Amino acid sequence: MSWSNPTQQEAQDCYDEARSRYNNAAEGYCQCKSAYENTFSEYSSAKNQCNSMQGDKLDFQKRLADLESVLSLLRENGKVNETVGDYNKSADSAGSALKGCVVCDGVNCPDLATVFKSKDVDDDQDSALAHQILKSEKARLENAIKEVDAQISAMEQNLTDLTKRMNSLFSQQCSYKNVMNASAFDMNHYKNYT
């Protein structure tokens, strides 16, 4: 059979074969296009979910940083205990000065250091409880960050897999489109001889 001069029957057979290839390729193209659109939709949803998780992680990290700054104030050598110690020293100094200034027979001068003594964070029941609650919250936030990190990692792997699937589907669409174009060209050519 000659490309440029086929018989009418050969042209009809070649035309029918090209049309069959075209129809099969068009069906494959449509299926790939639909699968691509579904995968893209899944990718978009997963990407939004991943972005939301990353936002949650940033929020947890900010809250953890704020909590750590408060805990640093409450630790044993922190600013709160330092201030309480300074206050107690001042009360002790004031008490000593008062004892030296006021002298009365039969009247006991109150001990200002005892009267105005403040407790350290861990010595005061309410402060110690608040300190423990803050430590527990810190541990909870650290665990939440680890969990979100694991979820983000899994989601990023899922996004990578979805990207690969979309690339494969797009490549298949291109292949089907090439077959459709070649088949349409053959159909146009052989139509002239039928």
Tab-separated table of N, CA and C in Angstrom, residues 91-96 98-99 108-117:
chain	number	residue	atom	x	y	z
A	91	ALA	N	12.731	44.633	104.136
A	91	ALA	CA	11.910	44.528	105.353
A	91	ALA	C	12.800	44.246	106.551
A	92	ASP	N	13.808	43.403	106.364
A	92	ASP	CA	14.735	43.088	107.441
A	92	ASP	C	15.527	44.339	107.845
A	93	SER	N	16.003	45.099	106.846
A	93	SER	CA	16.742	46.338	107.130
A	93	SER	C	15.860	47.359	107.831
A	94	ALA	N	14.612	47.485	107.361
A	94	ALA	CA	13.674	48.426	107.993
A	94	ALA	C	13.390	48.003	109.432
A	95	GLY	N	13.246	46.696	109.653
A	95	GLY	CA	12.999	46.188	111.013
A	95	GLY	C	14.169	46.486	111.931
A	96	SER	N	15.389	46.275	111.421
A	96	SER	CA	16.583	46.561	112.226
A	96	SER	C	16.673	48.038	112.542
A	98	LEU	N	14.166	50.147	112.691
A	98	LEU	CA	13.094	50.490	113.629
A	98	LEU	C	13.477	50.103	115.052
A	99	LYS	N	14.089	48.948	115.217
A	99	LYS	CA	14.502	48.504	116.559
A	99	LYS	C	15.545	49.465	117.136
A	108	ASN	N	7.392	45.746	123.136
A	108	ASN	CA	8.200	45.023	122.149
A	108	ASN	C	7.988	45.629	120.761
A	109	CYS	N	9.067	45.891	120.109
A	109	CYS	CA	8.997	46.421	118.736
A	109	CYS	C	8.687	45.251	117.799
A	110	PRO	N	7.708	45.396	116.904
A	110	PRO	CA	7.385	44.281	116.003
A	110	PRO	C	8.549	44.016	115.056
A	111	ASP	N	8.721	42.740	114.738
A	111	ASP	CA	9.772	42.348	113.792
A	111	ASP	C	9.214	42.509	112.374
A	112	LEU	N	9.619	43.574	111.697
A	112	LEU	CA	9.086	43.855	110.352
A	112	LEU	C	9.467	42.761	109.357
A	113	ALA	N	10.615	42.164	109.529
A	113	ALA	CA	11.039	41.101	108.610
A	113	ALA	C	10.068	39.926	108.663
A	114	THR	N	9.555	39.634	109.871
A	114	THR	CA	8.601	38.532	110.018
A	114	THR	C	7.214	38.955	109.547
A	115	VAL	N	6.817	40.165	109.907
A	115	VAL	CA	5.475	40.658	109.567
A	115	VAL	C	5.297	40.793	108.051
A	116	PHE	N	6.307	41.318	107.379
A	116	PHE	CA	6.185	41.593	105.941
A	116	PHE	C	6.882	40.556	105.057
A	117	LYS	N	7.286	39.431	105.615
A	117	LYS	CA	8.004	38.410	104.836
A	117	LYS	C	7.128	37.900	103.690
